[in-house]
mmCIF file of C-alpha atoms in Angstrom:
data_model
loop_
_atom_site.group_PDB
_atom_site.id
_atom_site.type_symbol
_atom_site.label_atom_id
_atom_site.label_comp_id
_atom_site.label_asym_id
_atom_site.label_seq_id
_atom_site.Cartn_x
_atom_site.Cartn_y
_atom_site.Cartn_z
ATOM 1 C CA MET F 195 0.000 0.000 0.000
ATOM 2 C CA SER F 196 2.799 2.452 0.850
ATOM 3 C CA ALA F 197 4.348 1.827 -2.563
ATOM 4 C CA LEU F 198 1.028 2.629 -4.245
ATOM 5 C CA VAL F 199 0.651 5.805 -2.218
ATOM 6 C CA THR F 200 4.172 6.871 -3.120
ATOM 7 C CA ALA F 201 3.509 6.220 -6.794
ATOM 8 C CA GLY F 202 0.326 8.254 -6.567
ATOM 9 C CA LEU F 203 2.182 11.191 -5.070
ATOM 10 C CA LEU F 204 4.703 11.083 -7.884
ATOM 11 C CA VAL F 205 2.128 11.149 -10.661
ATOM 12 C CA ALA F 206 -0.452 13.435 -9.058
ATOM 13 C CA PRO F 207 1.084 16.745 -10.203
ATOM 14 C CA THR F 208 1.365 15.474 -13.773
ATOM 15 C CA ALA F 209 -2.204 14.220 -13.725
ATOM 16 C CA ARG F 210 -3.361 17.781 -13.026
ATOM 17 C CA ALA F 211 -2.116 18.774 -16.476
ATOM 18 C CA VAL F 212 -5.621 18.683 -17.967
ATOM 19 C CA ALA F 213 -6.899 22.259 -18.054
ATOM 20 C CA THR F 214 -10.265 23.035 -16.452
ATOM 21 C CA ALA F 215 -11.016 26.047 -18.681
ATOM 22 C CA PRO F 216 -10.200 26.777 -22.324
ATOM 23 C CA ILE F 217 -6.719 28.189 -22.875
ATOM 24 C CA ASP F 218 -6.049 30.830 -25.513
ATOM 25 C CA PRO F 219 -4.101 28.847 -28.136
ATOM 26 C CA ARG F 220 -2.614 31.954 -29.770
ATOM 27 C CA PRO F 221 -2.206 34.732 -27.225
ATOM 28 C CA SER F 222 -1.291 38.027 -28.831
ATOM 29 C CA THR F 223 2.114 39.567 -28.258
ATOM 30 C CA ALA F 224 0.583 42.034 -25.805
ATOM 31 C CA LYS F 225 -1.427 39.367 -23.981
ATOM 32 C CA LEU F 226 1.617 37.126 -23.671
ATOM 33 C CA ALA F 227 3.535 39.909 -21.928
ATOM 34 C CA VAL F 228 0.618 40.581 -19.577
ATOM 35 C CA GLN F 229 0.218 36.908 -18.707
ATOM 36 C CA LEU F 230 3.926 36.427 -18.009
ATOM 37 C CA HIS F 231 4.150 39.437 -15.737
ATOM 38 C CA LYS F 232 0.926 38.439 -13.995
ATOM 39 C CA LEU F 233 2.469 35.042 -13.276
ATOM 40 C CA ALA F 234 5.510 36.759 -11.795
ATOM 41 C CA VAL F 235 3.230 38.645 -9.400
ATOM 42 C CA GLN F 236 0.949 35.700 -8.595
ATOM 43 C CA SER F 237 3.954 33.490 -7.858
ATOM 44 C CA HIS F 238 5.388 36.081 -5.455
ATOM 45 C CA GLY F 239 8.543 36.247 -7.519
ATOM 46 C CA LYS F 240 9.095 32.522 -7.991
ATOM 47 C CA VAL F 241 8.506 33.008 -11.724
ATOM 48 C CA ARG F 242 11.200 35.408 -12.936
ATOM 49 C CA VAL F 243 10.437 37.099 -16.240
ATOM 50 C CA THR F 244 12.880 39.029 -18.389
ATOM 51 C CA SER F 245 13.377 40.021 -22.004
ATOM 52 C CA ILE F 246 16.317 38.051 -23.406
ATOM 53 C CA GLY F 247 16.562 40.439 -26.353
ATOM 54 C CA ARG F 248 14.530 41.977 -29.154
ATOM 55 C CA SER F 249 13.308 40.624 -32.468
ATOM 56 C CA ASN F 250 14.129 42.289 -35.768
ATOM 57 C CA GLU F 251 10.952 44.363 -35.375
ATOM 58 C CA ASN F 252 11.912 45.279 -31.817
ATOM 59 C CA ARG F 253 9.463 42.975 -30.059
ATOM 60 C CA PRO F 254 10.688 41.420 -26.807
ATOM 61 C CA VAL F 255 11.640 37.749 -26.779
ATOM 62 C CA TRP F 256 10.615 36.642 -23.312
ATOM 63 C CA GLY F 257 12.494 34.385 -20.959
ATOM 64 C CA ALA F 258 10.893 32.959 -17.816
ATOM 65 C CA ARG F 259 12.637 30.997 -15.101
ATOM 66 C CA VAL F 260 11.286 29.096 -12.123
ATOM 67 C CA GLY F 261 12.978 26.969 -9.459
ATOM 68 C CA HIS F 262 16.388 27.024 -7.835
ATOM 69 C CA GLY F 263 17.513 23.414 -8.078
ATOM 70 C CA LYS F 264 20.842 22.206 -9.365
ATOM 71 C CA LEU F 265 19.415 20.284 -12.334
ATOM 72 C CA LYS F 266 18.683 22.652 -15.227
ATOM 73 C CA ILE F 267 15.968 22.255 -17.861
ATOM 74 C CA GLN F 268 15.281 24.566 -20.783
ATOM 75 C CA TYR F 269 12.140 24.632 -22.937
ATOM 76 C CA VAL F 270 11.868 26.651 -26.161
ATOM 77 C CA THR F 271 8.541 27.355 -27.853
ATOM 78 C CA GLN F 272 7.428 28.752 -31.212
ATOM 79 C CA GLN F 273 10.655 29.085 -33.128
ATOM 80 C CA HIS F 274 8.342 28.857 -36.119
ATOM 81 C CA GLY F 275 5.761 31.599 -35.844
ATOM 82 C CA ASP F 276 2.908 29.519 -37.257
ATOM 83 C CA GLU F 277 3.434 26.682 -34.750
ATOM 84 C CA PRO F 278 1.928 28.240 -31.621
ATOM 85 C CA LEU F 279 0.644 25.602 -29.204
ATOM 86 C CA GLY F 280 3.831 25.096 -27.179
ATOM 87 C CA THR F 281 3.588 28.707 -26.004
ATOM 88 C CA PRO F 282 0.297 28.457 -24.056
ATOM 89 C CA ALA F 283 1.522 25.121 -22.672
ATOM 90 C CA ALA F 284 4.608 26.908 -21.335
ATOM 91 C CA LEU F 285 2.419 29.533 -19.668
ATOM 92 C CA GLU F 286 0.412 26.775 -18.014
ATOM 93 C CA PHE F 287 3.589 25.023 -16.884
ATOM 94 C CA LEU F 288 4.776 28.199 -15.164
ATOM 95 C CA ARG F 289 1.369 28.547 -13.532
ATOM 96 C CA ARG F 290 1.226 24.939 -12.312
ATOM 97 C CA VAL F 291 4.691 24.841 -10.798
ATOM 98 C CA GLY F 292 5.151 28.481 -9.817
ATOM 99 C CA VAL F 293 1.819 29.712 -8.461
ATOM 100 C CA GLY F 294 1.075 28.115 -5.123
ATOM 101 C CA ASN F 295 3.061 26.688 -2.271
ATOM 102 C CA SER F 296 2.190 23.011 -2.077
ATOM 103 C CA ALA F 297 4.626 20.395 -0.862
ATOM 104 C CA TRP F 298 5.174 18.965 -4.359
ATOM 105 C CA GLN F 299 5.836 22.440 -5.779
ATOM 106 C CA ARG F 300 8.370 23.269 -3.077
ATOM 107 C CA LYS F 301 10.127 19.957 -3.561
ATOM 108 C CA LEU F 302 10.218 20.180 -7.347
ATOM 109 C CA LEU F 303 11.507 23.760 -7.351
ATOM 110 C CA SER F 304 14.227 22.833 -4.892
ATOM 111 C CA GLN F 305 15.445 20.132 -7.274
ATOM 112 C CA VAL F 306 15.250 21.786 -10.706
ATOM 113 C CA THR F 307 15.552 25.169 -12.354
ATOM 114 C CA VAL F 308 13.430 25.485 -15.494
ATOM 115 C CA ASP F 309 14.175 28.196 -18.032
ATOM 116 C CA ILE F 310 11.739 28.848 -20.887
ATOM 117 C CA VAL F 311 12.153 30.912 -24.028
ATOM 118 C CA VAL F 312 8.474 31.728 -24.465
ATOM 119 C CA ARG F 313 7.678 32.392 -28.129
ATOM 120 C CA ALA F 314 11.099 32.626 -29.686
ATOM 121 C CA ASN F 315 9.714 34.172 -32.893
ATOM 122 C CA PRO F 316 7.269 37.004 -32.116
ATOM 123 C CA ASP F 317 7.584 38.575 -35.578
ATOM 124 C CA GLY F 318 6.711 35.289 -37.272
ATOM 125 C CA HIS F 319 3.781 34.937 -34.870
ATOM 126 C CA GLU F 320 2.456 38.315 -35.950
ATOM 127 C CA ARG F 321 2.508 37.214 -39.600
ATOM 128 C CA ASN F 322 1.457 33.616 -38.909
ATOM 129 C CA TRP F 323 4.427 32.362 -40.905
ATOM 130 C CA ARG F 324 7.338 30.054 -40.263
ATOM 131 C CA TYR F 325 10.257 32.473 -40.520
ATOM 132 C CA ASN F 326 11.444 35.456 -38.560
ATOM 133 C CA TYR F 327 11.065 38.846 -40.267
ATOM 134 C CA ASP F 328 14.012 40.081 -42.275
ATOM 135 C CA PRO F 329 13.219 41.615 -45.679
ATOM 136 C CA THR F 330 16.953 41.771 -46.446
ATOM 137 C CA ALA F 331 17.380 38.015 -45.920
ATOM 138 C CA LYS F 332 18.997 35.890 -48.597
ATOM 139 C CA PRO F 333 19.125 32.776 -46.460
ATOM 140 C CA GLU F 334 20.373 29.286 -47.023
ATOM 141 C CA TYR F 335 17.418 28.227 -44.865
ATOM 142 C CA GLY F 336 14.358 30.446 -45.087
ATOM 143 C CA GLU F 337 12.900 32.592 -47.834
ATOM 144 C CA ALA F 338 14.561 35.547 -49.525
ATOM 145 C CA GLY F 339 12.849 38.827 -48.728
ATOM 146 C CA LYS F 340 10.886 37.283 -45.859
ATOM 147 C CA GLY F 341 13.219 35.891 -43.247
ATOM 148 C CA TYR F 342 15.286 33.081 -41.778
ATOM 149 C CA ASP F 343 14.135 29.678 -40.586
ATOM 150 C CA ILE F 344 15.307 30.147 -37.003
ATOM 151 C CA ASN F 345 15.563 26.425 -36.385
ATOM 152 C CA ARG F 346 18.377 26.036 -38.879
ATOM 153 C CA TYR F 347 20.703 28.494 -37.171
ATOM 154 C CA HIS F 348 21.870 26.799 -33.965
ATOM 155 C CA ASP F 349 25.196 25.592 -35.333
ATOM 156 C CA PRO F 350 27.604 25.540 -32.363
ATOM 157 C CA ALA F 351 30.394 26.648 -34.717
ATOM 158 C CA VAL F 352 28.630 29.989 -35.273
ATOM 159 C CA ALA F 353 28.874 32.521 -32.440
ATOM 160 C CA SER F 354 25.595 34.065 -31.310
ATOM 161 C CA ALA F 355 26.883 37.533 -32.207
ATOM 162 C CA ASP F 356 27.502 36.375 -35.775
ATOM 163 C CA ASN F 357 24.203 34.556 -36.194
ATOM 164 C CA PRO F 358 22.232 36.005 -39.130
ATOM 165 C CA ALA F 359 18.965 34.756 -37.606
ATOM 166 C CA THR F 360 18.600 37.250 -34.764
ATOM 167 C CA GLU F 361 16.271 35.211 -32.581
ATOM 168 C CA ALA F 362 18.354 32.051 -32.945
ATOM 169 C CA GLY F 363 21.311 34.056 -31.667
ATOM 170 C CA LEU F 364 19.246 35.051 -28.623
ATOM 171 C CA ILE F 365 18.481 31.400 -27.882
ATOM 172 C CA GLN F 366 22.153 30.509 -28.301
ATOM 173 C CA ARG F 367 23.150 33.190 -25.833
ATOM 174 C CA ARG F 368 20.489 32.159 -23.314
ATOM 175 C CA PHE F 369 21.579 28.517 -23.590
ATOM 176 C CA ALA F 370 25.256 29.419 -23.100
ATOM 177 C CA ALA F 371 24.496 31.440 -19.977
ATOM 178 C CA PHE F 372 22.171 28.806 -18.497
ATOM 179 C CA GLN F 373 23.989 25.580 -19.537
ATOM 180 C CA PRO F 374 20.942 23.278 -19.257
ATOM 181 C CA ASP F 375 21.196 19.568 -18.672
ATOM 182 C CA ILE F 376 17.992 19.086 -20.691
ATOM 183 C CA MET F 377 16.848 21.095 -23.711
ATOM 184 C CA VAL F 378 13.402 20.514 -25.251
ATOM 185 C CA ASP F 379 12.196 22.360 -28.350
ATOM 186 C CA TYR F 380 8.427 22.501 -29.040
ATOM 187 C CA HIS F 381 7.116 22.683 -32.619
ATOM 188 C CA MET F 382 4.064 21.676 -34.656
ATOM 189 C CA GLN F 383 3.671 19.388 -37.645
ATOM 190 C CA GLY F 384 0.987 18.404 -40.132
ATOM 191 C CA ARG F 385 -1.404 15.468 -39.800
ATOM 192 C CA TYR F 386 -0.128 11.897 -40.096
ATOM 193 C CA LYS F 387 -1.184 8.369 -39.299
ATOM 194 C CA ASP F 388 0.607 5.343 -37.926
ATOM 195 C CA ALA F 389 0.857 1.868 -39.416
ATOM 196 C CA SER F 390 -2.582 0.938 -38.095
ATOM 197 C CA GLY F 391 -4.211 4.036 -39.577
ATOM 198 C CA LYS F 392 -4.624 5.828 -36.232
ATOM 199 C CA GLU F 393 -3.874 9.549 -36.292
ATOM 200 C CA ILE F 394 -0.615 10.645 -34.688
ATOM 201 C CA THR F 395 -1.049 13.481 -32.190
ATOM 202 C CA ALA F 396 2.634 14.251 -31.578
ATOM 203 C CA SER F 397 6.115 13.153 -32.582
ATOM 204 C CA THR F 398 9.465 13.240 -30.814
ATOM 205 C CA MET F 399 13.130 12.777 -31.714
ATOM 206 C CA TRP F 400 16.595 12.952 -30.184
ATOM 207 C CA PRO F 401 19.850 14.206 -31.779
ATOM 208 C CA THR F 402 20.814 12.387 -34.962
ATOM 209 C CA HIS F 403 24.036 14.226 -35.804
ATOM 210 C CA ALA F 404 26.949 11.774 -35.775
ATOM 211 C CA GLY F 405 29.066 14.075 -33.604
ATOM 212 C CA VAL F 406 26.770 13.990 -30.560
ATOM 213 C CA LYS F 407 28.301 11.897 -27.784
ATOM 214 C CA PRO F 408 26.607 8.509 -27.321
ATOM 215 C CA ALA F 409 25.895 9.231 -23.656
ATOM 216 C CA ASP F 410 24.101 12.453 -24.604
ATOM 217 C CA VAL F 411 22.109 10.654 -27.308
ATOM 218 C CA ASN F 412 21.077 7.997 -24.793
ATOM 219 C CA PHE F 413 20.005 10.636 -22.278
ATOM 220 C CA ALA F 414 17.942 12.356 -24.969
ATOM 221 C CA LYS F 415 16.348 9.018 -25.851
ATOM 222 C CA GLN F 416 15.358 8.557 -22.208
ATOM 223 C CA ILE F 417 13.731 12.003 -22.235
ATOM 224 C CA ALA F 418 11.936 11.171 -25.496
ATOM 225 C CA VAL F 419 10.437 8.089 -23.834
ATOM 226 C CA VAL F 420 9.180 10.315 -20.993
ATOM 227 C CA VAL F 421 7.543 12.507 -23.632
ATOM 228 C CA GLN F 422 5.929 9.532 -25.337
ATOM 229 C CA ARG F 423 4.629 7.952 -22.136
ATOM 230 C CA SER F 424 3.259 11.191 -20.699
ATOM 231 C CA ILE F 425 1.352 12.089 -23.874
ATOM 232 C CA ASN F 426 0.152 8.563 -24.625
ATOM 233 C CA SER F 427 -1.095 8.156 -21.063
ATOM 234 C CA ALA F 428 -3.323 11.189 -21.654
ATOM 235 C CA GLY F 429 -4.844 9.591 -24.752
ATOM 236 C CA GLY F 430 -2.362 10.783 -27.362
ATOM 237 C CA ASN F 431 -0.443 8.806 -29.962
ATOM 238 C CA VAL F 432 3.273 9.641 -30.211
ATOM 239 C CA SER F 433 5.556 8.620 -33.053
ATOM 240 C CA GLN F 434 9.171 9.142 -33.904
ATOM 241 C CA TYR F 435 9.831 12.280 -35.943
ATOM 242 C CA PRO F 436 11.793 11.747 -39.173
ATOM 243 C CA GLY F 437 14.245 14.590 -38.520
ATOM 244 C CA GLY F 438 17.442 15.479 -40.318
ATOM 245 C CA ASP F 439 21.063 15.402 -39.203
ATOM 246 C CA TYR F 440 22.036 19.026 -39.897
ATOM 247 C CA GLN F 441 23.917 20.526 -36.950
ATOM 248 C CA GLY F 442 22.086 23.860 -37.155
ATOM 249 C CA ILE F 443 18.826 22.220 -36.056
ATOM 250 C CA ALA F 444 18.331 22.959 -32.342
ATOM 251 C CA ARG F 445 17.837 19.279 -31.500
ATOM 252 C CA ASN F 446 21.273 18.519 -32.954
ATOM 253 C CA GLY F 447 23.117 21.742 -32.129
ATOM 254 C CA TYR F 448 22.367 21.618 -28.417
ATOM 255 C CA GLY F 449 23.015 17.892 -28.350
ATOM 256 C CA LEU F 450 26.477 18.639 -29.718
ATOM 257 C CA LEU F 451 26.900 21.041 -26.802
ATOM 258 C CA GLY F 452 26.185 18.294 -24.280
ATOM 259 C CA SER F 453 22.514 18.627 -23.379
ATOM 260 C CA GLY F 454 19.896 15.919 -23.458
ATOM 261 C CA SER F 455 18.269 17.579 -26.455
ATOM 262 C CA VAL F 456 14.808 16.568 -27.649
ATOM 263 C CA LEU F 457 12.233 17.708 -30.176
ATOM 264 C CA VAL F 458 8.476 17.599 -29.557
ATOM 265 C CA GLU F 459 6.140 18.122 -32.519
ATOM 266 C CA LEU F 460 2.441 18.633 -31.788
ATOM 267 C CA SER F 461 0.196 17.709 -34.703
ATOM 268 C CA ASP F 462 -2.004 20.475 -36.130
ATOM 269 C CA ILE F 463 -5.387 18.816 -35.597
ATOM 270 C CA PRO F 464 -8.484 21.050 -35.866
ATOM 271 C CA GLY F 465 -10.754 20.643 -32.867
ATOM 272 C CA ARG F 466 -7.994 19.128 -30.748
ATOM 273 C CA GLU F 467 -6.058 22.261 -29.822
ATOM 274 C CA GLN F 468 -6.976 22.227 -26.134
ATOM 275 C CA ARG F 469 -5.911 18.600 -25.804
ATOM 276 C CA GLN F 470 -2.687 19.334 -27.676
ATOM 277 C CA ILE F 471 -1.874 22.114 -25.232
ATOM 278 C CA SER F 472 -2.650 19.787 -22.323
ATOM 279 C CA ASP F 473 -0.473 17.059 -23.851
ATOM 280 C CA ALA F 474 2.444 19.467 -24.240
ATOM 281 C CA LEU F 475 1.941 20.584 -20.647
ATOM 282 C CA ALA F 476 1.867 16.953 -19.483
ATOM 283 C CA SER F 477 5.200 16.353 -21.205
ATOM 284 C CA MET F 478 6.764 19.449 -19.648
ATOM 285 C CA LEU F 479 5.640 18.390 -16.183
ATOM 286 C CA ALA F 480 6.712 14.780 -16.704
ATOM 287 C CA ILE F 481 10.179 15.792 -17.899
ATOM 288 C CA ALA F 482 10.659 18.038 -14.878
ATOM 289 C CA HIS F 483 9.426 15.441 -12.383
ATOM 290 C CA SER F 484 11.326 12.519 -13.899
ATOM 291 C CA ALA F 485 14.513 14.574 -13.945
ATOM 292 C CA ALA F 486 13.971 15.725 -10.370
ATOM 293 C CA ASN F 487 13.323 12.262 -8.935
ATOM 294 C CA GLY F 488 15.885 10.537 -11.139
ATOM 295 C CA SER F 489 13.408 8.166 -12.754
ATOM 296 C CA VAL F 490 14.397 9.342 -16.250
ATOM 297 C CA HIS F 491 17.741 7.608 -15.743
ATOM 298 C CA THR F 492 16.055 4.254 -15.098
ATOM 299 C CA ILE F 493 14.567 4.172 -18.618
ATOM 300 C CA ASP F 494 16.223 1.913 -21.154
ATOM 301 C CA PRO F 495 17.294 4.186 -24.055
ATOM 302 C CA ALA F 496 16.411 1.337 -26.422
ATOM 303 C CA ALA F 497 12.754 2.024 -25.593
ATOM 304 C CA ALA F 498 13.033 5.177 -27.701
ATOM 305 C CA THR F 499 13.843 3.244 -30.840
ATOM 306 C CA ALA F 500 10.694 1.208 -30.200
ATOM 307 C CA ILE F 501 8.549 4.350 -30.534
ATOM 308 C CA PRO F 502 6.668 3.773 -33.795
ATOM 309 C CA PRO F 503 7.774 5.726 -36.866
ATOM 310 C CA ARG F 504 5.606 8.498 -38.226
ATOM 311 C CA GLY F 505 3.511 7.253 -41.108
ATOM 312 C CA PRO F 506 2.172 9.004 -44.192
ATOM 313 C CA ALA F 507 0.210 12.246 -44.237
ATOM 314 C CA LEU F 508 -3.524 11.829 -43.801
ATOM 315 C CA PRO F 509 -5.429 11.882 -47.104
ATOM 316 C CA GLY F 510 -6.444 15.411 -48.007
ATOM 317 C CA THR F 511 -3.808 17.066 -45.810
ATOM 318 C CA VAL F 512 -0.571 18.686 -46.826
ATOM 319 C CA GLU F 513 2.685 16.972 -45.912
ATOM 320 C CA GLU F 514 4.788 19.762 -44.472
ATOM 321 C CA ASP F 515 8.504 20.362 -44.864
ATOM 322 C CA GLU F 516 10.674 19.060 -42.071
ATOM 323 C CA ALA F 517 10.108 21.366 -39.115
ATOM 324 C CA ALA F 518 12.994 20.316 -36.952
#
């Protein structure tokens, strides 16, 4: 009985991830700032909010940090402006862990420090497009006259000050100052099915660049399994993401720098946005708790390779370019 009670205490905070009221899936730039600063007040300073820099159109890129534990976790949301749902999930994460003073909150925040780049691409959000905004851009990755694909500009060989994608440089600088043990990047993808024909609700992947140390790949695989289990347990269906090996992709670039670096792709499913936000929140909470209590290290990394591959696009939907 004591073992069951202990297990219940461990999963209870994660089980609260289901929202009780609708969450704005696309908060405006102004509303995002208001919500972040309101959380700072409501948390009595436990949630620390700061601008980590400005976009090309002089909008703030917000950073929020909660906790004071030794183990460091970083989440990044909305590098692609038209992939918004990780951002409201991040707001809810800050609310769940930072507002209140329960025993589980105090314990978690004593064990981990979580840093979040909340909406990395505010200019792209304003235009509802993938890129940042840079009409002078002639990018290798992006679109000339529009902007850079931020998630192709995390090459560790390029200094943040020399990064042509302004917002990617801000993330690089934040990462370098924080030095997270875990780095998780939240995106969105199109609609796909698995081998049985069931729709995939999210996908995940670890670093695939050959230069990432095996130990760091294995740690990322363990985190990916946490993502899969937390989302599937809430009724989702997680697949592997067929990502590329390029070192400028955040998943690979920050893996090369020694973090357990993982991608999460939420599927763009009409009518399921609230559940997608809740699933992303569940994964954020599960990663933090499993890192804090050490259970992530008990997972066999081989379990990640058993996550089913992403299947074909659903009939009538557009198969999108690789997002991460």
